[in-house]
Short mmCIF file of C-alpha atoms in Angstrom, two decimals:
data_model
loop_
_atom_site.label_atom_id
_atom_site.label_comp_id
_atom_site.label_asym_id
_atom_site.label_seq_id
_atom_site.Cartn_x
_atom_site.Cartn_y
_atom_site.Cartn_z
CA THR A 1 290.44 274.00 18.90
CA GLU A 2 293.96 272.76 18.26
CA GLY A 3 294.86 270.06 15.72
CA THR A 4 297.29 268.45 13.31
CA PHE A 5 297.14 267.92 9.57
CA LEU A 6 298.96 265.11 7.70
CA TYR A 7 299.00 264.86 3.92
CA ASP A 8 300.62 262.26 1.66
CA ALA A 9 300.37 263.34 -1.99
CA GLN A 10 301.85 260.11 -3.46
CA GLN A 11 299.67 257.71 -1.52
CA GLN A 12 296.63 259.98 -1.77
CA LYS A 13 295.96 259.87 1.91
CA GLN A 14 295.34 262.57 4.51
CA ARG A 15 294.49 262.94 8.15
CA VAL A 16 293.19 265.76 10.32
CA ASP A 17 293.22 265.47 14.11
CA ARG A 18 291.14 267.81 16.27
CA GLU A 19 291.44 268.00 20.08
CA ASN A 20 287.72 268.81 20.16
CA GLY A 21 285.50 267.66 17.32
CA LEU A 22 282.33 269.37 18.54
CA GLY A 23 282.62 272.31 16.06
CA ASP A 24 283.44 270.03 13.10
CA ARG A 25 280.62 269.51 10.65
CA TYR A 26 281.27 265.78 10.39
CA CYS A 27 282.53 264.82 13.84
CA GLY A 28 280.01 267.07 15.63
CA SER A 29 277.06 265.49 13.88
CA ALA A 30 278.25 261.91 14.28
CA HIS A 31 278.43 262.47 18.05
CA PRO A 32 276.19 265.46 18.76
CA LEU A 33 277.07 267.68 21.72
CA ARG A 34 280.18 265.63 22.58
CA ARG A 35 283.42 267.47 23.34
CA THR A 36 285.81 264.77 22.36
CA PRO A 37 288.88 264.40 20.09
CA CYS A 38 288.14 263.40 16.48
CA GLN A 39 290.22 262.27 13.53
CA HIS A 40 289.39 262.47 9.82
CA VAL A 41 291.34 259.74 7.96
CA VAL A 42 291.10 259.52 4.15
CA ALA A 43 292.51 256.34 2.68
CA ASP A 44 291.76 254.57 -0.58
CA GLY A 45 289.07 257.09 -1.45
CA VAL A 46 287.12 256.61 1.77
CA ARG A 47 286.80 258.98 4.75
CA TYR A 48 286.64 257.52 8.22
CA LEU A 49 285.98 259.33 11.55
CA ARG A 50 287.89 257.99 14.50
CA PHE A 51 287.08 259.03 18.07
CA PRO A 52 290.15 257.95 20.13
CA ARG A 53 288.77 258.74 23.57
CA LEU A 54 285.47 256.90 22.76
CA GLY A 55 287.36 253.95 21.23
CA THR A 56 285.23 254.04 18.08
CA CYS A 57 285.77 254.49 14.37
CA CYS A 58 283.05 254.73 11.62
CA ARG A 59 282.96 254.95 7.88
CA CYS A 60 281.78 258.41 6.71
CA CYS A 61 281.51 258.23 2.93
CA ASP A 62 283.62 257.77 -0.20
CA SER A 63 284.98 260.03 -2.97
CA ALA A 64 281.88 259.46 -5.09
CA HIS A 65 279.91 261.29 -2.45
CA GLY A 66 282.43 264.10 -1.87
CA CYS A 67 284.48 262.57 0.97
CA GLY A 68 287.68 261.76 -0.96
CA PHE A 69 291.22 263.01 -1.05
CA LEU A 70 291.90 266.73 -1.43
CA SER A 71 293.65 267.45 -4.75
CA SER A 72 296.94 269.31 -4.59
CA HIS A 73 295.72 271.29 -7.63
CA TRP A 74 292.86 272.96 -5.82
CA LEU A 75 294.66 276.33 -6.17
CA ASP A 76 295.24 276.02 -9.96
CA ASP A 77 292.52 278.52 -10.76
CA ALA A 78 292.83 280.64 -7.66
CA THR A 79 292.59 284.44 -7.88
CA PHE A 80 295.57 286.28 -6.39
CA LEU A 81 294.09 288.97 -4.06
CA GLY A 82 297.38 290.68 -3.24
CA PRO A 83 299.71 291.06 -0.21
CA ASP A 84 298.33 290.65 3.30
CA ALA A 85 299.56 289.59 6.75
CA VAL A 86 298.71 286.75 9.19
CA LYS A 87 299.63 287.48 12.86
CA GLY A 88 302.14 290.06 11.65
CA GLN A 89 303.75 287.83 9.07
CA ALA A 90 303.92 289.00 5.47
CA ALA A 91 301.68 286.83 3.30
CA ASP A 92 300.08 286.44 -0.14
CA LYS A 93 296.28 285.97 -0.18
CA TRP A 94 294.38 283.84 -2.66
CA GLU A 95 290.71 283.04 -3.30
CA SER A 96 289.59 279.72 -4.72
CA ASP A 97 285.83 279.21 -4.49
CA GLY A 98 284.08 275.88 -4.61
CA LEU A 99 280.78 275.29 -2.88
CA GLN A 100 281.76 278.13 -0.60
CA ALA A 101 284.23 281.01 -0.56
CA ASN A 102 287.74 279.72 0.26
CA PHE A 103 290.62 282.04 1.14
CA TYR A 104 294.26 280.90 1.56
CA TRP A 105 297.30 282.76 2.91
CA ALA A 106 300.89 281.65 2.22
CA ALA A 107 303.99 283.21 3.71
CA ARG A 108 305.64 285.47 1.21
CA ASP A 109 309.05 284.22 2.29
CA GLY A 110 309.12 280.47 1.44
CA GLY A 111 305.39 279.92 0.81
CA ARG A 112 304.62 278.20 4.14
CA PRO A 113 300.85 277.74 4.68
CA LEU A 114 299.61 280.32 7.22
CA ARG A 115 295.83 280.30 7.14
CA LEU A 116 292.80 278.74 5.40
CA LEU A 117 289.41 280.32 5.72
CA GLN A 118 286.37 278.48 4.34
CA ARG A 119 283.45 280.82 4.93
CA PRO A 120 281.34 280.93 6.96
CA ASN A 121 282.38 278.28 9.47
CA ASP A 122 285.99 277.06 9.01
CA ASP A 123 289.01 279.16 9.94
CA MET A 124 292.29 277.31 10.28
CA VAL A 125 295.47 279.12 11.30
CA PHE A 126 298.74 277.14 11.00
CA HIS A 127 301.43 277.12 13.64
CA GLY A 128 305.09 277.66 12.75
CA ASP A 129 306.08 273.97 12.93
CA PHE A 130 305.00 273.12 9.41
CA ARG A 131 307.45 270.75 7.85
CA GLU A 132 307.70 269.02 4.50
CA GLY A 133 308.83 265.38 4.28
CA PRO A 134 307.75 261.75 4.45
CA VAL A 135 304.76 260.87 6.58
CA ASP A 136 304.75 257.62 8.55
CA PRO A 137 302.30 255.23 6.75
CA ALA A 138 301.05 254.08 10.12
CA ALA A 139 299.45 257.49 10.58
CA PHE A 140 296.87 256.54 7.87
CA ASP A 141 296.20 253.00 9.12
CA VAL A 142 292.44 252.38 9.17
CA SER A 143 292.43 248.65 9.93
CA ASP A 144 290.48 249.30 13.12
CA CYS A 145 287.80 251.02 11.04
CA LEU A 146 287.21 248.36 8.42
CA GLY A 147 284.04 246.39 8.83
CA GLY A 148 282.87 248.84 11.42
CA SER A 149 279.71 250.96 11.59
CA GLN A 150 278.62 253.70 9.26
CA CYS A 151 278.76 257.25 10.69
CA GLY A 152 275.52 259.08 11.19
CA GLY A 153 274.77 262.84 10.83
CA ILE A 154 276.19 264.66 7.84
CA CYS A 155 278.03 261.50 6.68
CA LYS A 156 274.75 259.62 6.43
CA ALA A 157 273.15 262.46 4.53
CA LEU A 158 276.09 262.53 2.08
CA ARG A 159 275.87 258.79 1.45
CA GLU A 160 272.17 259.17 0.67
CA GLY A 161 272.64 262.22 -1.52
CA LYS A 162 270.70 264.47 0.80
CA GLU A 163 273.58 266.82 1.55
CA THR A 164 276.52 268.34 -0.30
CA PRO A 165 280.08 268.38 1.03
CA GLU A 166 281.81 271.62 1.91
CA GLY A 167 285.26 272.69 0.84
CA GLU A 168 287.25 271.67 -2.19
CA GLU A 169 286.88 267.90 -1.88
CA THR A 170 284.38 267.82 -4.77
CA ARG A 171 287.04 268.81 -7.28
CA PRO A 172 288.34 265.95 -9.55
CA LEU A 173 291.39 264.20 -8.30
CA GLN A 174 294.53 264.99 -10.24
CA ARG A 175 298.27 264.40 -9.90
CA ARG A 176 299.52 264.81 -6.31
CA ARG A 177 302.96 266.30 -5.84
CA ALA A 178 304.14 266.57 -2.24
CA ASN A 179 303.83 265.47 1.32
CA GLY A 180 303.76 267.42 4.57
CA SER A 181 302.44 267.95 8.04
CA ALA A 182 301.43 270.93 10.19
CA ARG A 183 299.68 271.85 13.39
CA ALA A 184 296.86 274.31 13.29
CA SER A 185 294.16 275.95 15.38
CA GLY A 186 290.72 277.18 14.36
CA ILE A 187 287.07 277.38 15.17
CA ALA A 188 286.36 274.16 13.29
CA GLY A 189 288.99 273.12 10.84
CA GLY A 190 289.22 272.26 7.14
CA GLU A 191 291.36 270.12 4.91
CA VAL A 192 294.31 271.94 3.46
CA GLU A 193 297.46 270.42 2.12
CA GLY A 194 300.72 271.39 3.70
CA SER A 195 303.21 271.00 0.89
CA ARG A 196 305.57 272.49 -1.67
CA ALA A 197 302.62 272.48 -4.06
CA PHE A 198 301.39 275.67 -2.43
CA LEU A 199 304.64 277.45 -3.20
CA GLN A 200 304.60 276.11 -6.75
CA GLN A 201 301.07 277.37 -7.26
CA ARG A 202 301.93 280.75 -5.73
CA GLU A 203 304.88 281.25 -8.09
CA LYS A 204 302.82 280.14 -11.02
CA ARG A 205 300.07 282.61 -10.14
CA LEU A 206 302.48 285.46 -9.58
CA GLY A 207 303.90 284.82 -13.00
CA ARG A 208 300.47 284.96 -14.54
CA GLU A 209 299.65 288.21 -12.71
CA GLY A 210 302.86 289.78 -13.95
CA GLU A 211 302.07 288.81 -17.56
CA ARG A 212 298.62 290.34 -17.29
CA GLN A 213 299.98 293.62 -15.90
CA GLN A 214 302.46 293.88 -18.75
CA GLN A 215 299.71 293.26 -21.26
CA GLN A 216 297.56 295.99 -19.69
CA GLN A 217 300.45 298.47 -19.90
#
């Protein structure tokens, strides 16, 4: 499905829109077997699921249960796997495992996010319209969700401690450093920040790899 990702590092807010939420672990279990648009909105440490076409919004769970904001430092301990390509574009590939194997590709020229694969069920490929800059605060407005219902499915299991979240959302929150937005397509979708932080982490990692190679020589 197609979608859009918005990320505000300073405000610690993020949003992921999917044209079809059926394949999403959270949206698809909140409304089983429904092919309908779905939004993940994380604000003030709480994740909400909004279904625009259905006119509903529910509270999924909070950061204490693994539903919080994605840290911009999630690549700090990533392993550099070497050069690769995404749709013919030269890229650098990284692995940063959490509760599952996570692979990230950044453009070698400029560090633009190209792809995020969270095995076995999330594969997000970014389009070329990624841009860095301020995000309209209205994009993270959840006033229509406050006081509403609690989401069922995986969200309910997370709140009750019967399920573990997937992806890197379980990592401790640290200092956020950038904002950005991007459109993406994938079989399901995952949260990945679109920001200068990726480039900073890439350069930092390349420096470490160079130092290691010199030491080995």
